[in-house]
CSV table of C-alpha atoms and ligand atoms in Angstrom, one decimal:
chain,number,residue,atom,x,y,z
A,1,UNK,CA,-7.0,82.6,-11.4
A,2,UNK,CA,-6.6,83.6,-7.8
A,3,UNK,CA,-8.3,86.9,-7.4
A,4,UNK,CA,-12.0,86.7,-8.3
A,5,UNK,CA,-14.0,89.9,-7.4
A,6,UNK,CA,-11.2,91.2,-5.3
A,7,UNK,CA,-9.2,94.2,-4.4
A,8,UNK,CA,-5.6,93.1,-4.2
A,9,UNK,CA,-2.6,95.2,-3.4
A,10,UNK,CA,1.0,94.4,-4.3
A,11,UNK,CA,3.8,96.3,-2.5
A,12,UNK,CA,7.6,96.0,-2.1
A,13,UNK,CA,8.7,95.0,1.4
A,14,UNK,CA,12.4,95.9,1.1
A,15,UNK,CA,14.3,98.6,-1.0
A,16,UNK,CA,12.4,98.0,-4.2
A,17,UNK,CA,13.2,95.7,-7.1
A,18,UNK,CA,11.8,92.7,-5.4
A,19,UNK,CA,9.9,91.5,-8.5
A,20,UNK,CA,6.7,93.6,-8.1
A,21,UNK,CA,6.3,93.8,-11.9
A,22,UNK,CA,6.6,90.0,-12.3
A,23,UNK,CA,4.0,89.2,-9.7
A,24,UNK,CA,1.6,92.1,-10.8
A,25,UNK,CA,1.7,90.7,-14.3
A,26,UNK,CA,1.1,87.2,-12.9
A,27,UNK,CA,-2.2,88.4,-11.3
A,28,UNK,CA,-3.2,91.0,-13.8
A,29,UNK,CA,-4.9,88.7,-16.3
A,30,UNK,CA,-8.0,88.5,-14.2
A,31,UNK,CA,-8.2,92.1,-13.2
A,32,UNK,CA,-10.5,94.7,-14.7
A,33,UNK,CA,-8.1,97.5,-13.5
A,34,UNK,CA,-4.4,97.6,-12.6
A,35,UNK,CA,-3.5,100.8,-10.7
A,36,UNK,CA,-0.3,102.6,-9.8
A,37,UNK,CA,-1.0,104.9,-6.8
A,38,UNK,CA,2.4,106.5,-5.9
A,39,UNK,CA,5.9,107.1,-7.2
A,40,UNK,CA,6.8,108.0,-10.8
A,41,UNK,CA,9.3,106.9,-13.4
A,42,UNK,CA,11.9,106.3,-10.7
A,43,UNK,CA,10.3,102.8,-10.7
A,44,UNK,CA,11.4,100.2,-13.1
A,45,UNK,CA,9.3,97.0,-13.3
A,46,UNK,CA,10.3,94.1,-15.4
A,47,UNK,CA,7.9,91.6,-17.0
A,48,UNK,CA,8.9,88.5,-19.0
A,49,UNK,CA,6.0,86.9,-20.7
A,50,UNK,CA,5.7,84.8,-23.8
A,51,UNK,CA,9.5,85.2,-24.3
A,52,UNK,CA,9.3,89.0,-24.4
A,53,UNK,CA,10.9,91.3,-21.9
A,54,UNK,CA,9.2,94.6,-21.0
A,55,UNK,CA,10.6,97.3,-18.7
A,56,UNK,CA,7.9,99.6,-17.5
A,57,UNK,CA,8.3,102.8,-15.4
A,58,UNK,CA,4.9,104.5,-15.3
A,59,UNK,CA,2.4,102.2,-16.9
A,60,UNK,CA,1.1,99.5,-14.6
A,61,UNK,CA,2.3,95.9,-15.2
A,62,UNK,CA,-1.1,94.6,-16.4
A,63,UNK,CA,-0.7,96.3,-19.8
A,64,UNK,CA,0.7,93.3,-21.5
A,65,UNK,CA,-2.7,91.6,-21.4
A,66,UNK,CA,-5.5,93.1,-23.5
A,67,UNK,CA,-8.1,93.1,-20.8
A,68,UNK,CA,-7.3,95.3,-17.8
A,69,UNK,CA,-7.5,99.0,-18.0
A,70,UNK,CA,-4.2,100.6,-16.7
A,71,UNK,CA,-4.8,103.4,-14.3
A,72,UNK,CA,-2.2,106.0,-13.3
A,73,UNK,CA,-3.7,107.4,-10.1
A,74,UNK,CA,-3.6,110.9,-8.6
A,75,UNK,CA,-0.8,109.9,-6.2
A,76,UNK,CA,1.6,109.2,-9.1
A,77,UNK,CA,4.0,112.0,-10.3
A,78,UNK,CA,4.2,112.1,-14.1
A,79,UNK,CA,6.9,113.1,-16.5
A,80,UNK,CA,4.7,113.5,-19.5
A,81,UNK,CA,7.5,113.0,-22.0
A,82,UNK,CA,8.5,109.7,-20.2
A,83,UNK,CA,4.8,108.6,-20.3
A,84,UNK,CA,4.5,109.4,-24.1
A,85,UNK,CA,7.7,107.5,-24.8
A,86,UNK,CA,6.5,104.5,-22.8
A,87,UNK,CA,3.1,104.5,-24.7
A,88,UNK,CA,5.1,104.7,-28.0
A,89,UNK,CA,7.4,101.8,-26.9
A,90,UNK,CA,4.4,99.6,-26.3
A,91,UNK,CA,2.7,100.6,-29.5
A,92,UNK,CA,6.0,99.8,-31.4
A,93,UNK,CA,5.7,96.3,-29.9
A,94,UNK,CA,2.1,95.7,-30.9
A,95,UNK,CA,0.4,96.7,-27.7
A,96,UNK,CA,-2.1,99.5,-27.8
A,97,UNK,CA,-2.4,100.4,-24.1
A,98,UNK,CA,-5.7,101.1,-22.6
A,99,UNK,CA,-4.7,103.7,-20.1
A,100,UNK,CA,-6.4,106.3,-17.9
A,101,UNK,CA,-4.4,109.0,-16.2
A,102,UNK,CA,-5.7,110.9,-13.3
A,103,UNK,CA,-6.5,114.6,-13.9
A,104,UNK,CA,-5.1,115.3,-10.4
A,105,UNK,CA,-1.7,113.6,-10.8
A,106,UNK,CA,1.2,116.1,-10.4
A,107,UNK,CA,3.5,116.8,-13.3
A,108,UNK,CA,7.3,116.6,-13.4
A,109,UNK,CA,9.0,119.6,-15.2
A,110,UNK,CA,12.6,119.9,-16.3
A,111,UNK,CA,13.4,122.2,-13.3
A,112,UNK,CA,12.4,119.3,-11.0
A,113,UNK,CA,15.1,117.2,-12.6
A,114,UNK,CA,17.6,120.0,-12.3
A,115,UNK,CA,16.7,120.5,-8.7
A,116,UNK,CA,17.0,116.8,-8.0
A,117,UNK,CA,20.6,117.0,-9.2
A,118,UNK,CA,21.4,120.1,-7.2
A,119,UNK,CA,19.8,118.7,-4.1
A,120,UNK,CA,21.7,115.4,-4.3
A,121,UNK,CA,25.0,117.4,-4.3
A,122,UNK,CA,23.8,119.7,-1.5
A,123,UNK,CA,22.7,116.8,0.7
A,124,UNK,CA,26.0,114.9,0.4
A,125,UNK,CA,26.2,112.0,2.9
A,126,UNK,CA,22.5,112.4,3.7
A,127,UNK,CA,21.3,112.1,0.1
A,128,UNK,CA,19.4,108.9,-0.9
A,129,UNK,CA,21.2,108.7,-4.2
A,130,UNK,CA,18.1,109.5,-6.2
A,131,UNK,CA,17.2,108.3,-9.7
A,132,UNK,CA,17.4,111.9,-10.9
A,133,UNK,CA,13.8,111.8,-12.2
A,134,UNK,CA,12.7,114.9,-10.2
A,135,UNK,CA,10.7,112.9,-7.7
A,136,UNK,CA,11.5,114.7,-4.4
A,137,UNK,CA,11.2,118.2,-6.0
A,138,UNK,CA,7.8,117.4,-7.6
A,139,UNK,CA,6.3,116.0,-4.4
A,140,UNK,CA,7.8,119.0,-2.5
A,141,UNK,CA,6.1,121.4,-5.0
A,142,UNK,CA,2.8,119.5,-4.4
A,143,UNK,CA,3.2,120.1,-0.6
A,144,UNK,CA,4.3,123.7,-1.2
A,145,UNK,CA,1.0,124.0,-3.2
A,146,UNK,CA,3.2,125.1,-6.1
A,147,UNK,CA,2.4,122.0,-8.1
A,148,UNK,CA,1.0,121.6,-11.6
A,149,UNK,CA,-1.5,118.8,-12.3
A,150,UNK,CA,-2.3,116.9,-15.4
A,151,UNK,CA,-5.6,118.8,-15.8
A,152,UNK,CA,-3.6,122.0,-16.0
A,153,UNK,CA,-1.9,120.9,-19.2
A,154,UNK,CA,-5.3,121.0,-20.9
A,155,UNK,CA,-5.9,124.7,-19.8
A,156,UNK,CA,-3.1,126.9,-21.2
A,157,UNK,CA,-4.1,130.0,-19.3
A,158,UNK,CA,-4.0,128.3,-15.9
A,159,UNK,CA,-0.9,126.5,-16.9
A,160,UNK,CA,0.9,129.8,-17.6
A,161,UNK,CA,-0.4,131.3,-14.4
A,162,UNK,CA,0.9,128.4,-12.3
A,163,UNK,CA,4.1,127.9,-14.3
A,164,UNK,CA,5.2,131.5,-13.7
A,165,UNK,CA,5.2,130.8,-9.9
A,166,UNK,CA,6.6,127.3,-10.0
A,167,UNK,CA,9.3,128.1,-12.6
A,168,UNK,CA,10.6,131.2,-10.8
A,169,UNK,CA,10.6,129.4,-7.5
A,170,UNK,CA,12.6,126.5,-8.8
A,171,UNK,CA,15.0,128.8,-10.7
A,172,UNK,CA,15.8,130.8,-7.6
A,173,UNK,CA,16.3,127.6,-5.6
A,174,UNK,CA,18.6,126.0,-8.1
A,175,UNK,CA,20.7,129.0,-8.9
A,176,UNK,CA,20.8,131.1,-5.7
A,177,UNK,CA,20.4,128.5,-3.0
A,178,UNK,CA,22.1,125.4,-4.4
A,179,UNK,CA,24.6,126.9,-6.8
A,180,UNK,CA,23.4,125.0,-9.8
A,181,UNK,CA,22.4,126.2,-13.2
A,182,UNK,CA,19.1,126.0,-15.0
A,183,UNK,CA,18.8,127.5,-18.4
A,184,UNK,CA,15.7,126.0,-20.2
A,185,UNK,CA,13.6,129.1,-21.2
A,186,UNK,CA,10.1,129.5,-19.8
A,187,UNK,CA,8.4,129.7,-23.2
A,188,UNK,CA,10.1,126.5,-24.4
A,189,UNK,CA,8.8,124.6,-21.3
A,190,UNK,CA,5.3,126.1,-21.6
A,191,UNK,CA,5.0,125.3,-25.3
A,192,UNK,CA,6.3,121.7,-24.8
A,193,UNK,CA,3.9,121.0,-22.0
A,194,UNK,CA,0.9,122.4,-23.8
A,195,UNK,CA,1.9,120.0,-26.6
A,196,UNK,CA,2.2,117.1,-24.2
A,197,UNK,CA,-1.3,118.0,-22.8
A,198,UNK,CA,-2.7,117.8,-26.3
A,199,UNK,CA,-1.2,114.3,-26.9
A,200,UNK,CA,-2.3,113.0,-23.5
A,201,UNK,CA,-5.8,114.5,-23.4
A,202,UNK,CA,-7.5,111.3,-24.5
A,203,UNK,CA,-6.2,109.5,-21.4
A,204,UNK,CA,-6.7,112.2,-18.8
A,205,UNK,CA,-9.8,111.6,-16.6
A,206,UNK,CA,-11.3,111.5,-13.1
A,207,UNK,CA,-9.9,108.0,-12.4
A,208,UNK,CA,-11.2,108.2,-8.8
A,209,UNK,CA,-14.8,108.0,-10.1
A,210,UNK,CA,-13.9,105.2,-12.5
A,211,UNK,CA,-12.4,103.2,-9.7
A,212,UNK,CA,-15.3,103.9,-7.4
A,213,UNK,CA,-17.8,102.6,-10.0
A,214,UNK,CA,-15.6,99.5,-10.5
A,215,UNK,CA,-15.4,98.9,-6.8
A,216,UNK,CA,-19.2,99.2,-6.4
A,217,UNK,CA,-19.6,96.7,-9.3
A,218,UNK,CA,-17.3,94.2,-7.5
A,219,UNK,CA,-14.8,94.3,-10.3
A,220,UNK,CA,-11.3,93.0,-9.7
A,221,UNK,CA,-8.9,95.8,-9.0
A,222,UNK,CA,-5.2,95.2,-8.6
A,223,UNK,CA,-2.9,97.9,-7.1
A,224,UNK,CA,0.8,97.9,-8.0
A,225,UNK,CA,3.1,99.6,-5.6
A,226,UNK,CA,6.4,101.1,-6.6
A,227,UNK,CA,9.6,101.1,-4.5
A,228,UNK,CA,9.5,99.3,-1.1
A,229,UNK,CA,8.9,99.7,2.6
A,230,UNK,CA,12.4,100.8,3.5
A,231,UNK,CA,12.1,103.6,0.9
A,232,UNK,CA,8.7,104.8,2.4
A,233,UNK,CA,9.0,108.5,3.4
A,234,UNK,CA,7.5,107.8,6.9
A,235,UNK,CA,8.4,104.2,7.7
A,236,UNK,CA,11.7,103.8,5.7
A,237,UNK,CA,15.2,104.7,6.7
A,238,UNK,CA,14.6,108.5,6.4
A,239,UNK,CA,16.1,110.6,4.8
A,240,UNK,CA,17.5,107.8,2.6
A,241,UNK,CA,14.0,107.2,1.2
A,242,UNK,CA,11.9,108.2,-1.8
A,243,UNK,CA,9.3,111.0,-1.3
A,244,UNK,CA,6.1,109.0,-1.3
A,245,UNK,CA,4.4,106.5,0.9
A,246,UNK,CA,5.0,103.1,-0.6
A,247,UNK,CA,2.8,101.2,1.8
A,248,UNK,CA,-0.6,99.5,1.0
A,249,UNK,CA,-2.5,102.1,3.1
A,250,UNK,CA,-1.6,104.7,0.6
A,251,UNK,CA,-3.9,103.3,-2.1
A,252,UNK,CA,-6.7,105.4,-0.8
A,253,UNK,CA,-4.8,108.7,-1.0
A,254,UNK,CA,-3.1,107.8,-4.2
A,255,UNK,CA,-6.2,106.5,-6.1
A,256,UNK,CA,-9.3,107.6,-4.3
A,257,UNK,CA,-10.4,104.0,-3.5
A,258,UNK,CA,-11.4,103.3,0.1
A,259,UNK,CA,-9.1,101.0,2.1
A,260,UNK,CA,-12.1,99.6,3.9
A,261,UNK,CA,-12.2,96.4,1.9
A,262,UNK,CA,-8.9,95.1,0.7
A,263,UNK,CA,-8.9,91.4,0.3
A,264,UNK,CA,-5.3,90.7,-0.1
A,265,UNK,CA,-2.1,92.6,0.6
A,266,UNK,CA,0.8,90.8,-1.0
A,267,UNK,CA,4.3,91.8,0.1
A,268,UNK,CA,6.8,91.1,-2.6
A,269,UNK,CA,10.0,90.0,-0.9
A,270,UNK,CA,13.3,89.1,-2.6
A,271,UNK,CA,14.9,86.0,-1.0
A,272,UNK,CA,18.0,88.3,-0.4
A,273,UNK,CA,18.0,92.1,-0.5
A,274,UNK,CA,19.3,94.7,-2.9
A,275,UNK,CA,19.7,98.5,-2.6
A,276,UNK,CA,20.2,101.0,-5.4
A,277,UNK,CA,21.5,104.2,-3.8
A,278,UNK,CA,22.7,105.4,-0.4
A,279,UNK,CA,21.7,104.4,3.1
A,280,UNK,CA,22.8,102.2,6.0
A,281,UNK,CA,22.4,98.5,4.9
A,282,UNK,CA,23.2,96.2,7.8
A,283,UNK,CA,23.3,92.9,5.8
A,284,UNK,CA,25.3,94.2,2.9
A,285,UNK,CA,27.8,91.7,1.5
A,286,UNK,CA,31.5,92.4,1.1
A,287,UNK,CA,32.9,93.3,-2.3
A,288,UNK,CA,33.8,89.9,-3.5
A,289,UNK,CA,30.7,88.0,-2.4
A,290,UNK,CA,28.5,91.0,-3.6
A,291,UNK,CA,30.0,90.9,-7.1
A,292,UNK,CA,29.1,87.2,-7.4
A,293,UNK,CA,25.5,87.5,-6.1
A,294,UNK,CA,25.0,90.7,-8.2
A,295,UNK,CA,26.1,88.9,-11.3
A,296,UNK,CA,24.1,85.8,-10.6
A,297,UNK,CA,20.9,87.8,-9.7
A,298,UNK,CA,21.4,90.3,-12.5
A,299,UNK,CA,21.2,93.1,-9.9
A,300,UNK,CA,21.6,96.2,-12.0
A,301,UNK,CA,19.0,99.0,-11.8
A,302,UNK,CA,16.0,98.7,-14.3
A,303,UNK,CA,15.7,102.5,-14.4
A,304,UNK,CA,19.3,103.8,-14.0
A,305,UNK,CA,21.5,100.7,-14.8
A,306,UNK,CA,23.4,101.3,-11.6
A,307,UNK,CA,24.9,98.2,-9.9
A,308,UNK,CA,22.6,97.3,-7.0
A,309,UNK,CA,24.2,96.7,-3.6
A,310,UNK,CA,23.2,93.3,-2.3
A,311,UNK,CA,23.0,91.5,1.0
A,312,UNK,CA,21.3,88.7,3.0
A,313,UNK,CA,17.7,88.6,3.8
A,314,UNK,CA,16.8,91.0,6.7
A,315,UNK,CA,13.9,89.8,8.9
A,316,UNK,CA,14.0,93.0,11.0
A,317,UNK,CA,13.0,94.8,7.8
A,318,UNK,CA,10.5,92.2,6.7
A,319,UNK,CA,8.8,92.0,10.0
A,320,UNK,CA,8.2,95.8,10.0
A,321,UNK,CA,6.9,95.4,6.4
A,322,UNK,CA,4.4,92.9,7.6
A,323,UNK,CA,3.3,95.2,10.4
A,324,UNK,CA,3.1,98.5,8.6
A,325,UNK,CA,1.5,97.2,5.4
A,326,UNK,CA,-0.8,94.7,7.1
A,327,UNK,CA,0.4,92.0,4.8
A,328,UNK,CA,-1.9,89.1,4.3
A,329,UNK,CA,0.8,87.1,2.6
A,330,UNK,CA,4.3,87.2,1.2
A,331,UNK,CA,5.4,86.4,-2.4
A,332,UNK,CA,9.1,85.3,-2.1
A,333,UNK,CA,11.0,85.9,-5.3
A,334,UNK,CA,14.4,84.9,-6.8
A,335,UNK,CA,14.8,81.8,-4.8
A,336,UNK,CA,16.5,80.3,-7.8
A,337,UNK,CA,19.3,82.8,-7.4
A,338,UNK,CA,20.1,81.3,-4.0
A,339,UNK,CA,20.6,77.8,-5.4
A,340,UNK,CA,24.2,76.5,-4.8
A,341,UNK,CA,25.0,78.3,-1.5
A,342,UNK,CA,26.0,75.9,1.3
A,343,UNK,CA,24.8,78.2,4.0
A,344,UNK,CA,22.3,81.0,3.9
A,345,UNK,CA,22.7,83.6,6.6
A,346,UNK,CA,19.4,85.3,7.6
A,347,UNK,CA,19.4,88.4,9.7
A,348,UNK,CA,17.2,88.0,12.8
A,349,UNK,CA,18.2,91.2,14.7
A,350,UNK,CA,20.8,93.9,14.9
A,351,UNK,CA,23.6,94.3,17.4
A,352,UNK,CA,23.8,97.9,18.2
A,353,UNK,CA,26.6,98.7,20.6
A,354,UNK,CA,26.2,95.4,22.3
A,355,UNK,CA,22.4,95.5,22.5
A,356,UNK,CA,20.1,93.2,20.5
A,357,UNK,CA,17.5,95.2,18.5
A,358,UNK,CA,14.7,93.5,16.7
A,359,UNK,CA,12.7,96.6,15.4
A,360,UNK,CA,14.0,99.1,12.8
A,361,UNK,CA,15.3,102.0,14.8
A,362,UNK,CA,14.3,105.6,13.9
A,363,UNK,CA,17.7,106.8,14.9
A,364,UNK,CA,20.1,107.2,12.0
A,365,UNK,CA,23.1,106.8,14.4
A,366,UNK,CA,21.7,103.5,15.5
A,367,UNK,CA,21.2,102.4,11.9
A,368,UNK,CA,24.7,103.3,11.0
A,369,UNK,CA,26.0,101.2,13.9
A,370,UNK,CA,23.8,98.2,13.3
A,371,UNK,CA,25.5,94.9,12.8
A,372,UNK,CA,23.5,92.0,11.6
A,373,UNK,CA,22.8,89.0,13.9
A,374,UNK,CA,22.6,86.0,11.7
A,375,UNK,CA,21.0,82.6,11.9
A,376,UNK,CA,22.7,80.3,9.4
A,377,UNK,CA,20.3,78.1,7.4
A,378,UNK,CA,21.2,75.3,5.1
A,379,UNK,CA,21.2,76.0,1.4
A,380,UNK,CA,20.1,73.7,-1.5
A,381,UNK,CA,22.1,72.5,-4.5
A,382,UNK,CA,19.5,72.0,-7.1
A,383,UNK,CA,16.1,73.3,-7.9
A,384,UNK,CA,14.0,70.8,-9.7
A,385,UNK,CA,11.9,72.7,-12.4
A,386,UNK,CA,9.3,70.0,-12.1
A,387,UNK,CA,8.1,71.8,-9.0
A,388,UNK,CA,6.5,74.3,-11.4
A,389,UNK,CA,4.1,71.6,-12.4
A,390,UNK,CA,4.0,69.3,-9.4
A,391,UNK,CA,3.9,72.0,-6.8
A,392,UNK,CA,5.4,73.2,-3.6
A,393,UNK,CA,6.2,69.8,-2.1
A,394,UNK,CA,8.7,69.1,-4.9
A,395,UNK,CA,10.9,72.0,-3.9
A,396,UNK,CA,14.0,71.0,-1.9
A,397,UNK,CA,13.6,70.3,1.8
A,398,UNK,CA,16.1,72.9,2.8
A,399,UNK,CA,14.3,75.5,0.6
A,400,UNK,CA,11.0,74.7,2.3
A,401,UNK,CA,12.7,75.0,5.7
A,402,UNK,CA,14.1,78.4,4.6
A,403,UNK,CA,10.5,79.5,3.9
A,404,UNK,CA,9.1,78.0,7.2
A,405,UNK,CA,11.8,79.9,9.1
A,406,UNK,CA,10.8,83.2,7.5
A,407,UNK,CA,7.1,82.6,8.1
A,408,UNK,CA,7.6,81.8,11.7
A,409,UNK,CA,9.9,84.8,12.4
A,410,UNK,CA,7.7,87.4,10.6
A,411,UNK,CA,4.3,85.9,11.4
A,412,UNK,CA,3.0,86.0,7.8
A,413,UNK,CA,2.4,83.1,5.4
A,414,UNK,CA,4.5,82.8,2.2
A,415,UNK,CA,1.9,81.9,-0.4
A,416,UNK,CA,3.6,82.7,-3.7
A,417,UNK,CA,7.0,81.3,-4.6
A,418,UNK,CA,8.9,82.7,-7.6
A,419,UNK,CA,11.8,80.7,-9.0
A,420,UNK,CA,12.5,82.5,-12.3
A,421,UNK,CA,11.7,85.8,-14.0
A,422,UNK,CA,9.1,84.5,-16.4
A,423,UNK,CA,5.4,84.6,-15.7
A,424,UNK,CA,5.0,80.9,-15.5
A,425,UNK,CA,7.9,80.4,-13.1
A,426,UNK,CA,5.6,80.9,-10.1
A,427,UNK,CA,4.3,78.4,-7.6
A,428,UNK,CA,1.2,79.0,-5.5
A,429,UNK,CA,0.9,77.3,-2.2
B,1,LIG,P1,10.4,95.5,-9.4
B,1,LIG,O1,10.9,96.9,-9.4
B,1,LIG,O2,10.0,95.1,-8.0
B,1,LIG,O3,9.3,95.2,-10.3
B,1,LIG,O4,11.6,94.6,-9.8
B,1,LIG,P2,12.6,94.8,-11.0
B,1,LIG,O5,11.9,94.4,-12.3
B,1,LIG,O6,13.3,96.1,-11.0
B,1,LIG,O7,13.8,93.8,-10.7
B,1,LIG,C1,13.5,92.4,-10.4
B,1,LIG,C2,14.3,91.6,-11.4
B,1,LIG,O8,14.3,90.2,-11.1
B,1,LIG,C3,13.8,91.7,-12.9
B,1,LIG,O9,14.9,91.6,-13.7
B,1,LIG,C4,12.9,90.4,-12.9
B,1,LIG,O10,12.8,89.9,-14.3
B,1,LIG,C5,13.7,89.5,-12.1
B,1,LIG,N1,12.9,88.5,-11.4
B,1,LIG,C6,11.7,88.6,-10.8
B,1,LIG,N2,11.4,87.4,-10.1
B,1,LIG,C7,12.4,86.6,-10.3
B,1,LIG,C8,12.7,85.2,-9.9
B,1,LIG,O11,12.0,84.6,-9.2
B,1,LIG,N3,13.9,84.7,-10.3
B,1,LIG,C9,14.8,85.4,-11.1
B,1,LIG,N4,15.9,84.8,-11.5
B,1,LIG,N5,14.5,86.6,-11.5
B,1,LIG,C10,13.4,87.2,-11.1
B,2,LIG,P1,11.0,100.0,-8.1
B,2,LIG,O1,9.5,100.4,-8.2
B,2,LIG,C1,14.8,100.6,-6.2
B,2,LIG,C2,15.6,104.7,-4.7
B,2,LIG,C3,16.8,105.5,-5.3
B,2,LIG,C4,17.2,106.3,-4.1
B,2,LIG,C5,15.9,106.6,-3.4
B,2,LIG,C6,15.3,108.0,-3.8
B,2,LIG,O2,11.6,99.6,-9.4
B,2,LIG,O3,11.2,99.0,-7.0
B,2,LIG,P2,14.1,108.9,-5.9
B,2,LIG,O4,14.5,109.0,-7.3
B,2,LIG,O5,12.8,108.2,-5.7
B,2,LIG,O6,14.1,110.3,-5.3
B,2,LIG,O7,15.2,108.1,-5.2
B,2,LIG,O8,15.0,105.6,-3.8
B,2,LIG,N1,14.6,104.2,-5.6
B,2,LIG,C7,14.5,102.9,-5.9
B,2,LIG,N2,15.2,101.8,-5.7
B,2,LIG,N3,13.7,100.5,-6.9
B,2,LIG,C8,12.9,101.5,-7.2
B,2,LIG,O9,11.7,101.4,-7.7
B,2,LIG,C9,13.3,102.8,-6.7
B,2,LIG,N4,12.8,104.1,-6.8
B,2,LIG,C10,13.6,104.9,-6.1
B,2,LIG,O10,17.8,104.7,-5.8
B,2,LIG,O11,18.0,105.6,-3.2
B,3,LIG,MG1,12.6,97.9,-10.1
């Protein structure tokens, strides 16, 4: 397939749920390693292959094949119970995952989840609407240098020493600062986590060295991002973001592999946009239209089941994604869902108090006031499935014009076209 001896990075260009799992799986068959480098089980990646559907949260989307080793890098935050459950789920389905987990990855504890809840209440209108998986608190603990890493689960003495600090800190925060409650006893957590460590020990290793050797030996390495550019803690719509860098550049920090030689950076882009959680969303559809598109596109959270807010494609967002990720190409997904619309509005700029803005503003006030400026493109009535065999030119004219328009406006080629959720429903151009 398409990525011989290459380092390929897959990232989301919008608010997540663009189809990263599907496209990662599409490329993973030829990879020696598939690597997650940020985020945690806030992610939900769906793969449909050979008639089977898999929903993955922590394990990279190459695991369905036998060949690639799945690596959970140091930049990922790990809920060990969620990881053990996911391994078990795969085993129950006949897959014995070949996984390595970084010894340096930070660990999510029950108090992080309680803190996530309490913080969301405290932040009110400025909250992001988190997945309640403890993501912000565990990354905060990492930066406070209060964090506990996978390696610590293998050393009960150091685990106890660190847990005393981390547990008491979280306890005070939850109960005294945020008015919440947290009643899980220290010893219960300690014993559970020692036990998780014992079960995960075979997987825990220095994945940075493993990847360095693979890189030197010119093996194919595929990186799978979670979330998307507008959720990036630096470049997204802060504070309505997640707590990691979701961009391609973060593969180095999050896995220990140099960014000097990345062959392809593929930005997964849904042909419309969706958003689970809270933030300004300039192209959001009104209630009636949204209900239709949500239903047609099956837009309900893979992780939380929450209905996703939906809207038209936003090229201000996509152009920034091309720039800050250094995308070499775009994979455009879910084009099949847009079949049947007479007109397809595409947002080419924002009107903010009478001024036309074409770059994502840092100012939250401006974002809240942003009204989309649309260019109306023609839709298509039918999608001939034969394009899957015969190729790109068999797609409807107006669909190809939709793609041409996007390419021209964001200055990045669309090289992968996805017209269905299954592995084979993918056209290379
Ligand atoms: P991820 O988080 O980026 O991996 O995306 P999710 O798996 O959360 O959500 C994407 C959803 O769209 C999943 O249900 C996929 O099976 C589905 N999907 C991916 N690509 C396509 C496509 O081209 N067409 C259709 N109809 N569904 C798709
Ligand atoms: P994948 O990888 C969509 C959103 C949450 C919330 C914000 C912060 O499947 O694309 P967090 O729990 O990270 O503190 O939540 O980010 N969010 C996602 N939205 N897809 C995801 O992952 C997401 N991961 C987090 O809804 O608004
Ligand atoms: Mg998802």
